[in-house]
Each structure stands twice: as structure tokens, then as C-alpha cells.
Amino acid sequence: MQLTEQERLVLLLKQKGTGKTMSKSLSAEQLAELTTLVRSNQVESATISTILTAFLMLPNTDTELAWFTEVKNDFTNRVHPDCHFLFTQQSLNSPADNLINFAKLAIAETDLSRTEMLSALEYIFDNSIPEQYKTAFLEAERLKEESKQENLATLDFCYQKSSHDIIDLPVLIDIANPYDGFNRHYNLSLFLAPFLAALGFPVLLHGTKEVAPKRGINPYKLLKQAKKDPLKSINQVKENLLNDQIGWAYLDQTLFCPELHQLTALRASLVKRPVLTTIEKFLLPIQAQKTVMITGYTHPPYRQKTIDLLNHLPSLDGYLLVRGMEGSAQAPLDKRCPAIISVNGTIEETFIRPNDFSFDEIERVSPNTALSVEDTLKYSLTAFDKDSEAFKHLAFQAMAIITSLQLADQKSIRTKLNHSHFITNFKQRWERY
């Protein structure tokens, strides 16, 4: 099937706009195709803006430089009018002009002050401002790499946009995975929640139906596949968490932060992960007497950024941060992974691996991009068999989480896992949801 012009532009952006060290150059043939696409009325101006920002900021080969020089020198004829702002001076007479100015500061790799970043975010959330200005800013911020101050300002801004409910539970575990899900491995987070609940620890999952760039397998899609409701109200979510026969729930972003959810289409046009992707999973929509978080990171530069963000959260009592599968909180069953543990204000850097908890490591798992939501649900359901790989993976994760955060010791958790009624308890919590 022939690709649309928008789909062709997205493919080129995925190659060129990745980052300073991961981008691949475009060939002369691809640049010839791009010549047509950046002035086309059949593609989204927001995506044109994104790829042109990448050319402004990333290293270019001689071939790319020659092409882009021609574009800049004749932008009125070569670039869609919506994106001329990248090559002109602004008069700063409107909020849109102010956002363009912030985008150009970021393109010049200038860090914004907290006040400037908060102003820029107000414009990003303003529906009246054209999306091509927003994608230029978000892509520029991503490519220059957001400063600590910019990241914390974004977290504070979105935290204020989010609802926050307090429930009367001694402990709540918040599983904070990337909302765009998995596309290469089984995502077990949906079943980890009732598994932990069966061990006595209520769990909140949160996310959204689908978001770029992965548009992967996530709890929302798995709940739909299982014919369960992913859009339970906040009150229903709280009731499920407080119900000692269930003890887990999924809360959708549409309900606890609708303004952020409204940027889903913008993020699809941007293609790449903006700062919003980093912080949206840290908004703590439900909190208990003690709230702890399990989350992950992908690339080493995000390690310290994530630590800074988690340490900044006002209502977080501890966390386990792992370099998990596909950037998630899911520790692998086939190898060790780096982990940062924060308990009672003390931070420890270590590694966790199945052998540490008396679980045998499996053979190295190869990525499988053909996995479907149905495949993942079928695999997850095998966890109701204690001899299954899925059960062992969940048991390892649960043991690592609970003991790392000093919620219980290995011996007591092992005793619960070995109890004859554990599987029944686990399965009933899944079925009652």
C-alpha cells in the first residue's frame, strides 16, 4: 500500500530527528523527497516544523548541509508558509510570537529560566496557538536536552494541571510506566498490579489509550482486550483500591489530567518524545498515607534527570528506579539491570537480578516486534500457573519491589507466594476488577 505524504515525512523524521548521537543522515534521494514534502499542503505543518528544527540543530553531512543551505536561502519558495517563522525575525506582539522566541532560544541551545519555561508551557497548552510553533519548541528543547530547571518547571506545571486524590491506605504502590507502552516484549504491568495486591500491597496503574511515538501495548489496550473497563471514574478507582478483595486499579489520563491528554494529536505530529512524555507518568493522581513509585528509564542521560524529578515530587515517600525493559519499570528476567532505590531519604545505587531473589535467569530474550495485544494478554494469563515463566517474572518483580522499598522481607513474601491459596487470591483480584 502506498504511503501518504505525511507517513513518508514521519519516516524521514524518525531517521533524521532522533538526537545528537543517534540520528542517521539522509541520502540525496531522501533529501529530494523531503524537498517536496516540506512545502506540501498534504502534510502537517507541525511535522515540517519538527524536521526543519532538527536540521537547524543537529550535525549535517555535506550533502545535507548543501540541501539545507538552499532551503534557508530560498525558504519563501521551498518551505510551507506556516513554517517561515523558523527563518524570520519575530516582532513579539502576540503569545504566538513569544513562543516562537522561546523556540529560537532553545534552537540556539539556550536554557530557559523557570519563569520563561512556565510561560512557554502556558503557550503549549493554549489551543489558540498554531501547532507548528509548539513542535518547534518541544523538538528544540528535546535536542538541546532540557536543563534540570526546565524539567522541574515542567513537572510542577503539569502537576498543578492534574487532580490529586488522597485515600486512606497505609501504602500505595504507583507503577509509573511510559504511556506509549511496549512494542518488543510482553508488557506484564497490568498483571503485576493484582499480583502485588494479592501480596497485600494496593497498586495504581495509569496511562492512556495510545500516544506517540510507540503507540505500543499498554494497560488500557490490555484491559479492553480482556473486556474490562479502562475508563473507570476516579471514585470507582478509589473504591477498587480500598476494596481489600481487589486492591488495584487503572486510572486514565483523560480523567486526572485532561488538559495534558488534549495534546495527544500534537505529540503525534511531533513524532518524537517531548519533555511531556518524561513527566506525565510522575503526576501521582492518587496518594495514600505512604506513596511509593516504581518507574524506569532507557538511556543513561535520563538516569540523573529522573532521579532529580522523583526527588522533587512533594508527595512521594520512596521509589525504585530501574533501567527496565523498553524504558519501563519492568525488570528483565534474563539479566541484571541497574537500580536506584530511595527509602527514608537515603538513595542507593545497585543492580537487581533474578538470582538475587532465588529465581533462575532465563535465556536471553530477543525483541519481537510482531507481538500483539492479544499475544500479550494470552501470555499474561498463563501467570495463573505457578510453573509458568510469566508467574516467575511477576514473582521476581514483586519480590524486588517489596524488599527494595523495605515494605516486607523476602522470607515473608516467599511464604505468601508458596501458600496454596495465593494463585486463587491473585486470580480473583483480576476477575473482580
Tab-separated table of C-alpha atoms in Angstrom:
chain	number	residue	atom	x	y	z
A	1	MET	CA	0.000	0.000	0.000
A	2	GLN	CA	1.364	3.406	-0.967
A	3	LEU	CA	2.298	5.689	1.905
A	4	THR	CA	0.717	9.096	2.296
A	5	GLU	CA	2.938	12.171	2.179
A	6	GLN	CA	2.528	12.584	5.948
A	7	GLU	CA	3.624	8.987	6.533
A	8	ARG	CA	6.655	9.485	4.284
A	9	LEU	CA	7.638	12.634	6.180
A	10	VAL	CA	7.295	10.816	9.513
A	11	LEU	CA	9.672	8.088	8.300
A	12	LEU	CA	12.267	10.684	7.326
A	13	LEU	CA	11.863	12.458	10.657
A	14	LYS	CA	12.333	9.217	12.566
A	15	GLN	CA	15.682	8.846	10.815
A	16	LYS	CA	16.936	12.417	10.999
A	17	GLY	CA	15.376	13.813	14.150
A	18	THR	CA	16.354	11.273	16.775
A	19	GLY	CA	19.114	13.138	18.582
A	20	LYS	CA	22.693	14.327	18.588
A	21	THR	CA	24.216	10.868	18.788
A	22	MET	CA	21.521	8.602	17.358
A	23	SER	CA	20.336	10.345	14.200
A	24	LYS	CA	21.177	8.937	10.785
A	25	SER	CA	21.865	11.185	7.834
A	26	LEU	CA	19.522	11.407	4.875
A	27	SER	CA	20.651	10.396	1.400
A	28	ALA	CA	20.466	12.622	-1.665
A	29	GLU	CA	17.429	10.649	-2.788
A	30	GLN	CA	15.698	11.160	0.573
A	31	LEU	CA	16.523	14.864	0.525
A	32	ALA	CA	14.961	15.149	-2.911
A	33	GLU	CA	11.808	13.598	-1.469
A	34	LEU	CA	11.994	15.962	1.507
A	35	THR	CA	12.185	18.938	-0.888
A	36	THR	CA	8.659	18.168	-1.980
A	37	LEU	CA	7.329	17.306	1.453
A	38	VAL	CA	8.441	20.450	3.344
A	39	ARG	CA	6.354	22.656	1.072
A	40	SER	CA	3.391	20.332	0.663
A	41	ASN	CA	-0.153	21.144	1.724
A	42	GLN	CA	-0.779	17.414	2.220
A	43	VAL	CA	1.366	17.089	5.336
A	44	GLU	CA	1.065	18.583	8.805
A	45	SER	CA	2.895	21.852	9.271
A	46	ALA	CA	3.738	20.746	12.799
A	47	THR	CA	5.757	17.825	11.405
A	48	ILE	CA	7.511	20.036	8.822
A	49	SER	CA	8.443	22.362	11.674
A	50	THR	CA	9.867	19.439	13.644
A	51	ILE	CA	12.177	18.149	10.910
A	52	LEU	CA	13.378	21.636	9.969
A	53	THR	CA	14.207	22.266	13.631
A	54	ALA	CA	16.237	19.064	13.578
A	55	PHE	CA	18.203	20.342	10.579
A	56	LEU	CA	18.816	23.628	12.394
A	57	MET	CA	20.245	21.889	15.440
A	58	LEU	CA	21.783	18.541	14.506
A	59	PRO	CA	25.087	17.938	12.696
A	60	ASN	CA	24.551	17.720	8.939
A	61	THR	CA	26.576	15.862	6.332
A	62	ASP	CA	27.945	17.844	3.396
A	63	THR	CA	25.031	16.668	1.281
A	64	GLU	CA	22.502	17.646	3.942
A	65	LEU	CA	24.227	20.982	4.514
A	66	ALA	CA	24.109	21.848	0.825
A	67	TRP	CA	20.427	20.944	0.683
A	68	PHE	CA	19.534	22.886	3.830
A	69	THR	CA	21.520	25.949	2.743
A	70	GLU	CA	19.424	26.084	-0.412
A	71	VAL	CA	16.283	25.760	1.675
A	72	LYS	CA	17.272	28.593	4.005
A	73	ASN	CA	18.328	30.899	1.164
A	74	ASP	CA	15.033	30.420	-0.663
A	75	PHE	CA	12.673	29.457	2.158
A	76	THR	CA	9.771	31.539	0.809
A	77	ASN	CA	9.581	29.207	-2.176
A	78	ARG	CA	10.902	25.991	-0.663
A	79	VAL	CA	9.124	25.831	2.714
A	80	HIS	CA	5.432	25.785	3.560
A	81	PRO	CA	4.352	29.316	4.613
A	82	ASP	CA	3.292	28.030	8.051
A	83	CYS	CA	6.968	27.319	8.811
A	84	HIS	CA	8.582	30.501	7.505
A	85	PHE	CA	8.822	31.667	11.116
A	86	LEU	CA	11.902	29.458	11.544
A	87	PHE	CA	13.839	31.700	9.140
A	88	THR	CA	12.481	35.162	10.016
A	89	GLN	CA	12.631	37.596	12.925
A	90	GLN	CA	9.611	37.939	15.208
A	91	SER	CA	8.117	41.209	16.451
A	92	LEU	CA	6.950	39.690	19.759
A	93	ASN	CA	3.482	41.237	19.560
A	94	SER	CA	1.488	38.141	20.486
A	95	PRO	CA	1.638	34.970	22.599
A	96	ALA	CA	2.422	33.007	19.413
A	97	ASP	CA	5.390	35.295	18.734
A	98	ASN	CA	6.558	34.805	22.315
A	99	LEU	CA	6.516	31.014	21.883
A	100	ILE	CA	8.464	31.350	18.636
A	101	ASN	CA	11.038	33.407	20.521
A	102	PHE	CA	11.338	30.709	23.196
A	103	ALA	CA	11.711	28.096	20.438
A	104	LYS	CA	14.544	30.072	18.873
A	105	LEU	CA	16.288	30.394	22.226
A	106	ALA	CA	16.102	26.620	22.544
A	107	ILE	CA	17.312	26.155	18.957
A	108	ALA	CA	20.315	28.283	19.943
A	109	GLU	CA	20.747	25.848	22.870
A	110	THR	CA	19.954	28.497	25.471
A	111	ASP	CA	18.397	27.165	28.674
A	112	LEU	CA	15.248	28.964	29.751
A	113	SER	CA	14.705	30.337	33.230
A	114	ARG	CA	11.945	28.798	35.328
A	115	THR	CA	9.673	31.759	34.593
A	116	GLU	CA	10.343	31.502	30.861
A	117	MET	CA	9.704	27.763	30.818
A	118	LEU	CA	6.412	28.164	32.664
A	119	SER	CA	5.357	30.847	30.168
A	120	ALA	CA	6.320	28.612	27.251
A	121	LEU	CA	4.246	25.769	28.705
A	122	GLU	CA	1.219	28.045	29.018
A	123	TYR	CA	1.531	28.637	25.280
A	124	ILE	CA	1.942	24.902	24.595
A	125	PHE	CA	-1.358	24.252	26.406
A	126	ASP	CA	-3.091	27.175	24.636
A	127	ASN	CA	-5.365	25.785	21.919
A	128	SER	CA	-5.318	29.082	20.004
A	129	ILE	CA	-1.586	28.887	19.167
A	130	PRO	CA	-0.617	27.059	15.941
A	131	GLU	CA	0.879	23.633	16.492
A	132	GLN	CA	3.936	24.180	14.286
A	133	TYR	CA	5.221	26.710	16.837
A	134	LYS	CA	4.707	24.196	19.629
A	135	THR	CA	6.526	21.356	17.854
A	136	ALA	CA	9.471	23.625	17.043
A	137	PHE	CA	9.796	24.480	20.734
A	138	LEU	CA	9.367	20.924	22.023
A	139	GLU	CA	11.767	19.448	19.463
A	140	ALA	CA	14.366	22.141	20.167
A	141	GLU	CA	14.104	21.531	23.912
A	142	ARG	CA	14.494	17.798	23.341
A	143	LEU	CA	17.515	18.151	21.059
A	144	LYS	CA	19.380	20.632	23.248
A	145	GLU	CA	18.331	18.440	26.235
A	146	GLU	CA	16.164	20.091	28.842
A	147	SER	CA	18.001	21.553	31.818
A	148	LYS	CA	17.198	20.431	35.348
A	149	GLN	CA	15.392	23.727	35.909
A	150	GLU	CA	13.288	23.264	32.768
A	151	ASN	CA	12.406	19.686	33.703
A	152	LEU	CA	11.358	20.622	37.224
A	153	ALA	CA	9.308	23.561	35.940
A	154	THR	CA	7.508	21.222	33.539
A	155	LEU	CA	6.799	18.732	36.321
A	156	ASP	CA	5.417	21.491	38.559
A	157	PHE	CA	3.308	22.903	35.717
A	158	CYS	CA	1.711	19.569	34.829
A	159	TYR	CA	1.375	18.546	38.481
A	160	GLN	CA	-0.787	21.629	39.000
A	161	LYS	CA	-2.868	20.645	35.968
A	162	SER	CA	-3.511	17.191	37.442
A	163	SER	CA	-6.078	16.128	40.029
A	164	HIS	CA	-4.783	14.550	43.246
A	165	ASP	CA	-6.950	12.378	45.473
A	166	ILE	CA	-5.962	11.108	48.903
A	167	ILE	CA	-7.146	7.688	50.055
A	168	ASP	CA	-6.986	6.075	53.476
A	169	LEU	CA	-4.445	3.332	52.823
A	170	PRO	CA	-1.195	2.787	54.720
A	171	VAL	CA	0.754	2.174	51.471
A	172	LEU	CA	0.076	2.608	47.774
A	173	ILE	CA	2.435	1.456	45.017
A	174	ASP	CA	2.299	3.663	41.907
A	175	ILE	CA	3.566	1.874	38.778
A	176	ALA	CA	4.752	4.677	36.509
A	177	ASN	CA	5.475	3.226	33.073
A	178	PRO	CA	5.793	5.145	29.787
A	179	TYR	CA	2.307	5.727	28.419
A	180	ASP	CA	3.264	4.694	24.877
A	181	GLY	CA	3.733	1.108	26.043
A	182	PHE	CA	5.782	-1.816	24.745
A	183	ASN	CA	6.293	-2.985	21.181
A	184	ARG	CA	9.074	-5.580	21.529
A	185	HIS	CA	8.386	-7.551	24.737
A	186	TYR	CA	5.480	-8.753	26.856
A	187	ASN	CA	4.139	-5.920	28.997
A	188	LEU	CA	3.269	-7.555	32.327
A	189	SER	CA	2.380	-4.411	34.274
A	190	LEU	CA	-1.377	-4.996	34.164
A	191	PHE	CA	-0.975	-8.342	35.925
A	192	LEU	CA	1.748	-7.123	38.272
A	193	ALA	CA	-0.894	-4.908	39.887
A	194	PRO	CA	-3.238	-7.685	41.117
A	195	PHE	CA	-0.181	-9.841	41.873
A	196	LEU	CA	1.171	-7.215	44.290
A	197	ALA	CA	-2.331	-6.662	45.652
A	198	ALA	CA	-2.559	-10.394	46.419
A	199	LEU	CA	0.604	-9.965	48.480
A	200	GLY	CA	-1.080	-7.194	50.468
A	201	PHE	CA	0.073	-4.047	48.649
A	202	PRO	CA	-2.504	-1.933	46.752
A	203	VAL	CA	-1.345	-0.749	43.328
A	204	LEU	CA	-2.300	2.081	40.985
A	205	LEU	CA	-1.636	1.895	37.240
A	206	HIS	CA	-2.215	4.904	34.987
A	207	GLY	CA	-1.801	5.787	31.341
A	208	THR	CA	-3.795	6.494	28.206
A	209	LYS	CA	-5.257	4.681	25.218
A	210	GLU	CA	-2.471	5.458	22.768
A	211	VAL	CA	0.255	8.041	22.364
A	212	ALA	CA	3.197	8.590	20.020
A	213	PRO	CA	5.800	7.548	19.248
A	214	LYS	CA	5.429	3.832	20.019
A	215	ARG	CA	1.644	3.573	20.183
A	216	GLY	CA	2.507	0.312	21.891
A	217	ILE	CA	0.855	-2.304	24.084
A	218	ASN	CA	-0.204	-0.794	27.406
A	219	PRO	CA	-2.673	-1.428	30.256
A	220	TYR	CA	-5.521	0.431	28.519
A	221	LYS	CA	-5.341	-1.821	25.451
A	222	LEU	CA	-4.928	-4.954	27.548
A	223	LEU	CA	-7.969	-4.083	29.672
A	224	LYS	CA	-10.040	-3.561	26.514
A	225	GLN	CA	-8.774	-6.869	25.112
A	226	ALA	CA	-9.823	-8.544	28.363
A	227	LYS	CA	-13.263	-6.886	28.099
A	228	LYS	CA	-12.661	-4.807	31.216
A	229	ASP	CA	-13.261	-1.072	31.607
A	230	PRO	CA	-10.146	1.159	31.341
A	231	LEU	CA	-12.207	4.309	31.897
A	232	LYS	CA	-13.446	3.807	35.438
A	233	SER	CA	-14.146	7.099	37.194
A	234	ILE	CA	-11.788	8.422	39.834
A	235	ASN	CA	-14.307	7.431	42.509
A	236	GLN	CA	-14.527	3.884	41.098
A	237	VAL	CA	-10.732	3.696	41.030
A	238	LYS	CA	-10.552	4.720	44.680
A	239	GLU	CA	-13.233	2.183	45.592
A	240	ASN	CA	-11.258	-0.601	43.895
A	241	LEU	CA	-8.072	0.385	45.675
A	242	LEU	CA	-9.841	0.457	49.048
A	243	ASN	CA	-11.605	-2.852	48.407
A	244	ASP	CA	-9.468	-5.493	50.121
A	245	GLN	CA	-10.844	-8.077	47.684
A	246	ILE	CA	-9.423	-6.151	44.688
A	247	GLY	CA	-6.706	-3.730	45.811
A	248	TRP	CA	-5.620	-2.440	42.403
A	249	ALA	CA	-6.887	-0.120	39.684
A	250	TYR	CA	-6.102	1.633	36.413
A	251	LEU	CA	-6.733	5.393	36.076
A	252	ASP	CA	-6.802	7.011	32.646
A	253	GLN	CA	-5.110	10.320	31.866
A	254	THR	CA	-8.342	11.653	30.355
A	255	LEU	CA	-9.743	11.708	33.891
A	256	PHE	CA	-6.900	13.023	36.032
A	257	CYS	CA	-5.163	15.394	33.583
A	258	PRO	CA	-7.450	16.131	30.614
A	259	GLU	CA	-5.534	19.241	29.503
A	260	LEU	CA	-2.379	17.183	29.033
A	261	HIS	CA	-4.352	14.488	27.242
A	262	GLN	CA	-5.584	17.093	24.748
A	263	LEU	CA	-2.003	17.353	23.443
A	264	THR	CA	-2.081	13.779	22.099
A	265	ALA	CA	-2.573	14.921	18.481
A	266	LEU	CA	0.249	17.458	18.828
A	267	ARG	CA	2.577	14.734	20.064
A	268	ALA	CA	1.647	12.563	17.094
A	269	SER	CA	2.696	15.381	14.758
A	270	LEU	CA	5.909	15.893	16.729
A	271	VAL	CA	6.662	12.137	16.400
A	272	LYS	CA	9.495	12.280	18.961
A	273	ARG	CA	9.247	12.143	22.764
A	274	PRO	CA	8.956	15.625	24.283
A	275	VAL	CA	9.547	16.527	27.912
A	276	LEU	CA	5.827	15.894	28.483
A	277	THR	CA	6.453	12.182	27.903
A	278	THR	CA	9.071	12.180	30.640
A	279	ILE	CA	6.938	13.780	33.318
A	280	GLU	CA	3.351	12.671	32.625
A	281	LYS	CA	3.874	9.382	34.470
A	282	PHE	CA	5.037	11.200	37.624
A	283	LEU	CA	1.842	13.124	38.460
A	284	LEU	CA	0.678	10.948	41.398
A	285	PRO	CA	-3.084	11.248	40.804
A	286	ILE	CA	-3.915	9.002	43.797
A	287	GLN	CA	-1.937	9.184	47.027
A	288	ALA	CA	-2.054	7.309	50.327
A	289	GLN	CA	-0.539	7.729	53.771
A	290	LYS	CA	2.659	6.426	52.179
A	291	THR	CA	3.037	6.514	48.388
A	292	VAL	CA	5.925	4.790	46.634
A	293	MET	CA	6.672	4.679	42.938
A	294	ILE	CA	8.152	2.096	40.588
A	295	THR	CA	9.462	3.545	37.343
A	296	GLY	CA	12.174	3.163	34.727
A	297	TYR	CA	14.457	4.883	32.264
A	298	THR	CA	16.055	3.944	28.946
A	299	HIS	CA	19.179	5.917	28.127
A	300	PRO	CA	21.895	6.726	30.710
A	301	PRO	CA	21.419	10.536	30.389
A	302	TYR	CA	17.859	10.102	31.701
A	303	ARG	CA	19.059	8.412	34.872
A	304	GLN	CA	20.010	11.578	36.759
A	305	LYS	CA	17.166	13.555	35.186
A	306	THR	CA	14.693	11.022	36.509
A	307	ILE	CA	16.283	10.997	39.966
A	308	ASP	CA	16.001	14.792	40.079
A	309	LEU	CA	12.337	14.663	39.085
A	310	LEU	CA	11.443	11.967	41.606
A	311	ASN	CA	13.288	13.751	44.400
A	312	HIS	CA	11.295	16.893	43.541
A	313	LEU	CA	7.866	15.290	43.892
A	314	PRO	CA	6.176	16.689	47.001
A	315	SER	CA	4.148	13.611	47.943
A	316	LEU	CA	6.454	10.695	47.155
A	317	ASP	CA	7.791	8.669	50.064
A	318	GLY	CA	10.155	6.376	48.184
A	319	TYR	CA	10.907	4.920	44.774
A	320	LEU	CA	12.547	2.142	42.825
A	321	LEU	CA	14.011	3.343	39.537
A	322	VAL	CA	15.307	0.676	37.166
A	323	ARG	CA	16.748	0.615	33.697
A	324	GLY	CA	13.942	-1.733	32.745
A	325	MET	CA	12.562	-3.288	29.601
A	326	GLU	CA	11.761	-0.675	26.937
A	327	GLY	CA	12.368	2.127	29.410
A	328	SER	CA	9.777	0.787	31.836
A	329	ALA	CA	9.732	-0.307	35.467
A	330	GLN	CA	9.706	-3.953	34.314
A	331	ALA	CA	12.968	-5.538	35.427
A	332	PRO	CA	14.087	-8.256	32.975
A	333	LEU	CA	14.086	-11.947	33.865
A	334	ASP	CA	17.113	-12.701	31.678
A	335	LYS	CA	19.791	-10.388	33.126
A	336	ARG	CA	20.596	-7.861	35.795
A	337	CYS	CA	19.584	-4.202	35.488
A	338	PRO	CA	20.750	-1.000	37.175
A	339	ALA	CA	18.528	0.203	40.013
A	340	ILE	CA	18.293	3.307	42.179
A	341	ILE	CA	16.418	2.870	45.459
A	342	SER	CA	15.173	5.726	47.623
A	343	VAL	CA	13.924	4.845	51.104
A	344	ASN	CA	13.565	7.265	54.030
A	345	GLY	CA	15.559	9.917	52.192
A	346	THR	CA	18.528	7.627	51.533
A	347	ILE	CA	19.424	6.821	47.915
A	348	GLU	CA	21.262	3.630	46.992
A	349	GLU	CA	22.578	2.696	43.547
A	350	THR	CA	22.768	-1.011	42.853
A	351	PHE	CA	21.766	-3.773	40.452
A	352	ILE	CA	18.883	-6.202	40.725
A	353	ARG	CA	18.706	-9.581	39.062
A	354	PRO	CA	16.563	-12.693	39.411
A	355	ASN	CA	19.343	-14.693	41.091
A	356	ASP	CA	19.349	-12.226	43.989
A	357	PHE	CA	15.835	-13.385	44.842
A	358	SER	CA	16.315	-17.114	44.185
A	359	PHE	CA	14.809	-17.025	40.689
A	360	ASP	CA	16.680	-18.635	37.809
A	361	GLU	CA	17.527	-16.323	34.939
A	362	ILE	CA	16.034	-17.393	31.619
A	363	GLU	CA	17.857	-17.426	28.292
A	364	ARG	CA	18.367	-14.001	26.749
A	365	VAL	CA	15.076	-12.711	25.327
A	366	SER	CA	15.185	-11.345	21.778
A	367	PRO	CA	12.900	-8.447	20.830
A	368	ASN	CA	9.753	-9.465	18.976
A	369	THR	CA	8.141	-6.616	17.053
A	370	ALA	CA	5.294	-8.895	15.906
A	371	LEU	CA	3.745	-9.128	19.391
A	372	SER	CA	0.076	-8.127	19.539
A	373	VAL	CA	-2.182	-7.065	22.398
A	374	GLU	CA	-3.842	-10.476	22.162
A	375	ASP	CA	-0.441	-12.231	22.386
A	376	THR	CA	0.478	-10.247	25.488
A	377	LEU	CA	-2.835	-10.927	27.214
A	378	LYS	CA	-2.603	-14.663	26.494
A	379	TYR	CA	0.940	-14.777	27.853
A	380	SER	CA	-0.034	-12.772	30.942
A	381	LEU	CA	-2.937	-15.089	31.710
A	382	THR	CA	-0.511	-18.010	31.972
A	383	ALA	CA	0.701	-16.360	35.191
A	384	PHE	CA	-2.144	-18.149	36.978
A	385	ASP	CA	0.033	-21.256	36.621
A	386	LYS	CA	2.850	-21.245	39.196
A	387	ASP	CA	5.126	-23.163	36.836
A	388	SER	CA	4.836	-20.596	34.046
A	389	GLU	CA	7.520	-18.127	33.019
A	390	ALA	CA	5.005	-15.300	33.428
A	391	PHE	CA	4.396	-16.220	37.082
A	392	LYS	CA	8.130	-16.352	37.772
A	393	HIS	CA	8.642	-12.969	36.139
A	394	LEU	CA	5.864	-11.401	38.202
A	395	ALA	CA	7.115	-13.067	41.384
A	396	PHE	CA	10.645	-11.773	40.783
A	397	GLN	CA	9.412	-8.250	40.122
A	398	ALA	CA	7.146	-8.268	43.166
A	399	MET	CA	9.920	-9.559	45.405
A	400	ALA	CA	12.349	-6.930	44.100
A	401	ILE	CA	9.865	-4.095	44.557
A	402	ILE	CA	8.648	-5.019	48.025
A	403	THR	CA	12.054	-5.783	49.528
A	404	SER	CA	13.904	-2.900	47.861
A	405	LEU	CA	11.403	-0.438	49.302
A	406	GLN	CA	11.540	-2.195	52.688
A	407	LEU	CA	7.817	-2.922	52.691
A	408	ALA	CA	8.437	-6.539	53.783
A	409	ASP	CA	11.288	-9.057	53.855
A	410	GLN	CA	11.995	-11.859	51.390
A	411	LYS	CA	11.026	-14.607	53.801
A	412	SER	CA	7.521	-13.279	54.463
A	413	ILE	CA	6.877	-12.650	50.761
A	414	ARG	CA	8.163	-16.101	49.847
A	415	THR	CA	5.813	-17.620	52.420
A	416	LYS	CA	2.836	-15.838	50.833
A	417	LEU	CA	3.899	-16.885	47.326
A	418	ASN	CA	4.154	-20.504	48.422
A	419	HIS	CA	0.762	-20.532	50.106
A	420	SER	CA	-1.735	-22.867	48.439
A	421	HIS	CA	-4.329	-20.091	48.124
A	422	PHE	CA	-2.062	-17.471	46.535
A	423	ILE	CA	-2.963	-18.236	42.920
A	424	THR	CA	-6.667	-18.231	43.783
A	425	ASN	CA	-6.282	-14.881	45.545
A	426	PHE	CA	-4.342	-13.413	42.611
A	427	LYS	CA	-6.834	-14.705	40.023
A	428	GLN	CA	-9.884	-13.498	41.932
A	429	ARG	CA	-8.461	-9.977	42.217
A	430	TRP	CA	-8.056	-9.954	38.441
A	431	GLU	CA	-11.544	-11.330	37.815
A	432	ARG	CA	-13.304	-8.974	40.240
A	433	TYR	CA	-11.944	-5.852	38.531
